[in-house]
Amino acid sequence: MLREQFPGLNVQVHGKPLVYLDNAATAQRPQAVLDAINDYYLNHNANIHRGVHALSESATVLYEQARVSMAKLINAPTMKDLIFVRGCTEGVNLVAQTFVRNRLKAGDEILISHLEHHSNIVPWQILCEQTGAVLKVIPMNQLGELELDDLDQLINEKTRFMSVVHVSNSLGTINPVKKMVQAAHDKGVPVLVDGAQATPHIKVDVQDLDCDFYTVSGHKMYGPTGSGVLYGKTEHLNSMPPYHGGGEMISKVTFESTVYNAVPAKFEAGTPNIAGGIGLGAAAEFILAAGIDKISARDHQLRVYTEQALKQVSGLSIIGNAKEKSPVFSFVIDGVHAHDIGTIIDHCGVAVRTGHHCTMPIFQYYGLAGTCRASLAFYNTEQDVDVLVESLLKAKTMFQ
Amino acid sequence: MLREQFPGLNVQVHGKPLVYLDNAATAQRPQAVLDAINDYYLNHNANIHRGVHALSESATVLYEQARVSMAKLINAPTMKDLIFVRGCTEGVNLVAQTFVRNRLKAGDEILISHLEHHSNIVPWQILCEQTGAVLKVIPMNQLGELELDDLDQLINEKTRFMSVVHVSNSLGTINPVKKMVQAAHDKGVPVLVDGAQATPHIKVDVQDLDCDFYTVSGHKMYGPTGSGVLYGKTEHLNSMPPYHGGGEMISKVTFESTVYNAVPAKFEAGTPNIAGGIGLGAAAEFILAAGIDKISARDHQLRVYTEQALKQVSGLSIIGNAKEKSPVFSFVIDGVHAHDIGTIIDHCGVAVRTGHHCTMPIFQYYGLAGTCRASLAFYNTEQDVDVLVESLLKAKTMFQ
Amino acid sequence: MTDLNQLYKKAILEHNRNPRNYGKPESWTHYAEGLNAICGDLVEVYLSIQDGVLETVHYSGESCAIAMASASMMTELSTGLTTVDWQQKFGLFKRLMDKNNAINSFDELGEVNTLVTVKKFPSRIKSATLCWYAVDAAIKGVGTATTE
Amino acid sequence: MTDLNQLYKKAILEHNRNPRNYGKPESWTHYAEGLNAICGDLVEVYLSIQDGVLETVHYSGESCAIAMASASMMTELSTGLTTVDWQQKFGLFKRLMDKNNAINSFDELGEVNTLVTVKKFPSRIKSATLCWYAVDAAIKGVGTATTE
Ligand SMILES: Cc1ncc(COP(=O)(O)O)c(C=O)c1O
Ligand SMILES: Cc1ncc(COP(=O)(O)O)c(C=O)c1O
C-alpha cells in the first residue's frame, strides 16, 4: 500500500497515532525520497558540474536526471526549461525581478487574483513599489471561485503580466488556468501559474496550459524541503538577465566583463541544494509511478467522504465550496476559535493548520481572521477523517 | 576517531578506496548531520513557524535551535542576526541587492580583492551594471597574498562597500580580514566577509572581526547542501528592505499594503530548507564538539606533510604559497595538463578538482587556464596524501 | 488530557464567554493594535491614562479563548494601576509565561495566574501575551505590537 | 587501467606532443573561440575558406591532451574538405562521442576514431568536441562556441 511508504506518518503525538491533515503546508515524503537523499550523501557525496572525478560525475548525473524527471512530470518540452529553485516563493520572485521588472514603467499593471498565497502577492507589491506599477486583482465569490466574467476588461492595454494560482492552498479551489492563460495571451500578456498545490494533486501539463512560467514547490509534492523548479518558456529564459551572480552561471569571468552561461545554468548560481534536487527527482518518479490520475481519484473519494463526515459537527461551516477543488477543508465552528480547535485536536493526534494560511486577503473577503484547515493527501484514510470528526466533537464539548 | 563519523568516505571509486581531496568544492558530512536530516523527516515532518500542532512546534524548535548553534559557532551577538540562505552565493547577492544597491549612484566604487570566488565578483558586476558603480580590485602577489600596502588609497571617498574573501578556495590564502575591516571602517565603509572556506577550517568570530556581514556556506562546513547563513549587524538588517516577498516574511497583507515581519523572518520568505537548516545546526554542533582549534591544528599537520610529500613529484609547482593558508594545494605539473592529471588520478581513487575553481581572475594573474587542486580536511590522512603522490607519479609516467 | 483541561479551565472559558472591558470605549487617550504574525489575530487596546494612572483599559478584536481570557483578565488587573506598576506586573507576567522556568504563580498577578498552563503549549504563548504587548506599545506611544 | 591506457594511447599522446596545424597562421578568413565553461579551457580556430573549401585549418590554445589531440586530428581531417563535407563528418564525430550509443568507429573519420574511448569518460567528452564546435561556429560566422 502506498501509505506504508511514508515513514513520517508512523509517529505518535501526545501519545496518539498521528493523523496528518496538514499536507497543504508541507507533505510527507516517501521512503524513496529519503533513500535518494541518503544515497547521494553516502555514495556520491561531491559537488556537481565542475569535477572530472567519478563522484562528481555521478552526482551530476543524478542531479540532471532529477531535472529530467521533473520535466516529465509537468511535460516540459525540454529539461533545459527547468530551473532548480528553493521553492515556489523563489520562483515567483525570480520571474518578478528578471522577467517582469524590465518591462514595467509607472502606471503599468500586474494582474493577480484574490485567491493568491502571499508568495504570489508580496513579490508583485515589492515590484510595484520599485517601478510605480499598479497591482490589480481578479475578484472571487462566496464559493471561493474566481469571478472571470470581467477578465477581459481586467486584462487591458496597461497589463504587462498576470500571475495566478493553479490550486488554492486555503480553499482548495482549482482555477481554470488554461482558459485564463488564453485570455491573457489574446491580449499579449504573459502568465505565471503558481503550481505549489497542483503537482501533488492533479495532472500538470505546461505545454497544454501554454503558460509562460510555472512554479513547483518540492516540499508540497512529497519531495525534500528547499527544493522546487521554475519552468519557463525557452525564449523567455534565454532573453532574461541572470538573477544571482556567482559560480556555475558564468562561462568566463574577468574583472572587466563576464560572459553568462547557457540556460538553465545562467539561473543557478552557486552550489545548489544537490541532495534536495535529487530527492525531488525521486518524488517526481514516485508520482509518475503511482499515477497522478489514481492520486486525483483518491483525492476525490476523500473529498466526498470528508464533506459528508464534517456534517456531523453542528455549527461547522466549510469556507470555500468551489465545484472543482482538491481535498482541502477550511472551516470554522460557531463559538470555538480556530486556534483553540487546533490546540485541542492536536491532543487527539490530529495535525491541522489554523489561521490565515498565508492568504490574508481571502479571509478579509470572508470577514474572518482565519480558519481551521484540514488538507488531505492520497495517503490519508477514511479513518483519519473519522478521528478528525471525533476530535472536533470533543473540542465542541470542552467549550460548552 | 573522527574520520569514522564520515560515511561518505567509505566508497570505492574505479575499484579503489576513495581518497577525497575535493573538500573545498564540498565537504563530506558526519553521520550526525545525516541523522539530523532523517530525524526531521521521520519524526518531525511538518512545516515550521505557522502551526499550532505538535510536529510543527517541534520542527520549529529544531530549526531555531540550529540558528542558535550557528550563532554560537561564529559568535554572533544574537541568533536573530542570522538569516538562513542557500549558501554563500545567495548571501552575497542578498546583501548586494538589499543593502548596497540603494546606497549607490553612478561613479561610486565597490571594492573587492583579486582572490575572490566568482560568487563574490559577479553579484557586484551585476550591481555595477544596474547602478553605474565601478568595481575596484585589491591586487595580489606571486605568493597568492593580497597586496595591502595601498589599501588606504584604494578605499577612498567614492568607496561605498568592500567585500572580501576570508580564505581563498583556490590557493588557501587566509586573508587578514580583521585588519582590512578596520581600514574600511576608518573610512566609514561597511564590509562583507565571504567565509565559505573559513568555518570548516578556522575560528570565526564575527564580533571580533567587526565585519558588517559574514556569509557561511553549509555544504563546505560538513553540513547539508542548500544550507548556509548570512550574518548581518542588527542595525543593518533592521534597516534593509526585504529580499524575497512571500509567506513568513510578513505580519499583515492586504492588496493595498503589507507590513513586514521582524528580522530574521523578514528575509526568509517562503518555506525554507528546513531539513537543511536542521542539518546545518548539527554540523555546527559537530565542529563545536570536535573543537575548531583541534581542526586547525590537524589542518596544519596535513599542510606541512603535503608540502613535503609533493616535493617527490618533479616538475610540480604549487600555485599559492601564502604564509597563512589552509590545507589547499593548487598545482601544475610540467607537460601534463590539469584535466589529464584529474582523469588519471581519479582512476587511482583520488578525487581532486581541476580547472579554474570559480576564480578565473586568479589564474589570469598567473597566466594559467587552471590547476589541479587538492583540498584537504581534518579527516584526511597522511596515507591519503601518499596515494595522491603515487598517483601523480603514475600520471607523469603515462605522459613520458 | 489533563494539560488540555488545565489550559481550558473554567475560569478561562468563562472570561472567553464574558470578556470584561470588551469593545471600543467612547473615549481614550492611548491606543495600539497587537498583531500575531503567525495566526493573523489582531487585538486593539484603548487606554485612558490620567496622571500616570490607567483609568480604564478596554480591548476589542476577535481571537482565541486564550487571547480573549488573557486580555479580559489583564484589563481587570490593570485598571487603576500606575503605568510604573503596570510595567512591573507585565514583567512578572512575562516570567510566568516563560517556558524556560517552572514558576507557577506570582501573588501580584491574582487570577491571571490561571493562565500558567499556557506555557506548556509553546505555540500558544503568543496568544496569551499579545494584549499585554499591545498595552505596552500603547503606553509607549507605539502604534503596533507584533509577536514575531 | 585498460580504459585509461586506451584513453591516453600512443597516437593521442603523440598528437598532444606534436600538434599539427598548431598556432596562429598569418592569414585566415574565419575565426572563432571555443570556451569550455566547466574547466575554463579556451581554443581558438583559424580557417581559410575559399569557394566553400577549407583550405587551411589552424588552432591555438592551451588545453588537455584529449583536446589537443582531438584538435590536431581534426585539422588534418578537415583540411581540403568542403564545408558541406565537413558538416557531415562533424555529425559523425558527434555520434562517435555520444555515450548513449556503442558505435566504435566510422570509416570516414580515419585516425579521429582513436578518440572513441573518450566516451567512456563522460566528463571529458567536451574536451574532445570543443575544437569541432569552434570550427562549426567559425564556419557559421558565430564568434564563440561554448560547451555548457
Ligand atoms: C499556493 C501556494 N503558493 C506558493 C506557496 C509558497 O511555496 P514555497 O513554500 O515552496 O515557497 C505555497 C506554500 O506555502 C502555496 O500553497
Ligand atoms: C570562497 C568561496 N566563496 C563563495 C563560494 C560559493 O558558495 P556556495 O557554493 O555556498 O554558494 C565558494 C564555494 O563555491 C567559495 O569557495
PDB file of C-alpha atoms in Angstrom, chain A residues 14 16 335 337-345 347-348 354-356 360 367-370 394 398-400, chain C residues 1 3-5 7-8 13 16-17 35-42 62-66 121 123-124 127:
ATOM      1  CA  HIS A  14       0.723  13.269  22.677  1.00  0.00           C
ATOM      2  CA  LYS A  16      -1.890   9.225  19.984  1.00  0.00           C
ATOM      3  CA  GLY A 335     -18.260  29.542  19.394  1.00  0.00           C
ATOM      4  CA  HIS A 337     -11.964  29.838  17.724  1.00  0.00           C
ATOM      5  CA  ALA A 338      -9.740  28.115  15.159  1.00  0.00           C
ATOM      6  CA  HIS A 339      -6.631  28.166  17.351  1.00  0.00           C
ATOM      7  CA  ASP A 340      -8.444  26.582  20.205  1.00  0.00           C
ATOM      8  CA  ILE A 341      -9.695  23.861  17.905  1.00  0.00           C
ATOM      9  CA  GLY A 342      -6.145  23.380  16.621  1.00  0.00           C
ATOM     10  CA  THR A 343      -4.740  23.001  20.116  1.00  0.00           C
ATOM     11  CA  ILE A 344      -7.454  20.649  21.303  1.00  0.00           C
ATOM     12  CA  ILE A 345      -7.433  18.294  18.342  1.00  0.00           C
ATOM     13  CA  HIS A 347      -4.054  16.473  21.672  1.00  0.00           C
ATOM     14  CA  CYS A 348      -6.015  13.825  19.804  1.00  0.00           C
ATOM     15  CA  THR A 354      -5.112  27.297  11.870  1.00  0.00           C
ATOM     16  CA  GLY A 355      -5.004  30.920  10.880  1.00  0.00           C
ATOM     17  CA  HIS A 356      -4.808  32.698   7.558  1.00  0.00           C
ATOM     18  CA  MET A 360      -4.931  37.024   4.395  1.00  0.00           C
ATOM     19  CA  GLY A 367     -14.588  38.754   7.205  1.00  0.00           C
ATOM     20  CA  LEU A 368     -12.664  36.123   9.121  1.00  0.00           C
ATOM     21  CA  ALA A 369      -9.281  36.259  10.845  1.00  0.00           C
ATOM     22  CA  GLY A 370      -8.702  32.683   9.816  1.00  0.00           C
ATOM     23  CA  LYS A 394     -14.544  16.833  21.716  1.00  0.00           C
ATOM     24  CA  MET A 398     -14.975  21.363  26.003  1.00  0.00           C
ATOM     25  CA  PHE A 399     -16.359  24.726  25.045  1.00  0.00           C
ATOM     26  CA  GLN A 400     -19.926  24.009  26.032  1.00  0.00           C
TER      27      GLN A 400
ATOM     28  CA  MET C   1      -5.980  15.390  28.577  1.00  0.00           C
ATOM     29  CA  ASP C   3      -2.909  19.616  30.485  1.00  0.00           C
ATOM     30  CA  LEU C   4      -5.555  20.447  27.963  1.00  0.00           C
ATOM     31  CA  ASN C   5      -8.252  20.645  30.589  1.00  0.00           C
ATOM     32  CA  LEU C   7      -5.469  25.075  29.659  1.00  0.00           C
ATOM     33  CA  TYR C   8      -9.167  25.439  29.084  1.00  0.00           C
ATOM     34  CA  LEU C  13     -13.699  29.676  29.344  1.00  0.00           C
ATOM     35  CA  ASN C  16     -13.780  33.950  26.963  1.00  0.00           C
ATOM     36  CA  ARG C  17     -17.567  33.842  27.044  1.00  0.00           C
ATOM     37  CA  LEU C  35      -0.763  41.639  15.634  1.00  0.00           C
ATOM     38  CA  ASN C  36       0.038  37.958  15.902  1.00  0.00           C
ATOM     39  CA  ALA C  37       2.043  37.395  12.738  1.00  0.00           C
ATOM     40  CA  ILE C  38       1.692  33.642  12.982  1.00  0.00           C
ATOM     41  CA  CYS C  39      -2.067  33.413  13.003  1.00  0.00           C
ATOM     42  CA  GLY C  40      -3.177  36.832  11.860  1.00  0.00           C
ATOM     43  CA  ASP C  41      -5.020  37.587  15.075  1.00  0.00           C
ATOM     44  CA  LEU C  42      -5.485  41.247  15.830  1.00  0.00           C
ATOM     45  CA  GLU C  62     -11.698  38.519  17.625  1.00  0.00           C
ATOM     46  CA  SER C  63      -9.347  35.918  18.893  1.00  0.00           C
ATOM     47  CA  CYS C  64      -8.949  32.550  20.526  1.00  0.00           C
ATOM     48  CA  ALA C  65     -10.084  31.744  24.035  1.00  0.00           C
ATOM     49  CA  ILE C  66      -6.581  32.056  25.443  1.00  0.00           C
ATOM     50  CA  PHE C 121       1.736  24.933  24.924  1.00  0.00           C
ATOM     51  CA  SER C 123       2.739  27.703  20.220  1.00  0.00           C
ATOM     52  CA  ARG C 124       0.042  29.434  22.273  1.00  0.00           C
ATOM     53  CA  SER C 127      -1.883  34.233  22.186  1.00  0.00           C
TER      54      SER C 127
END
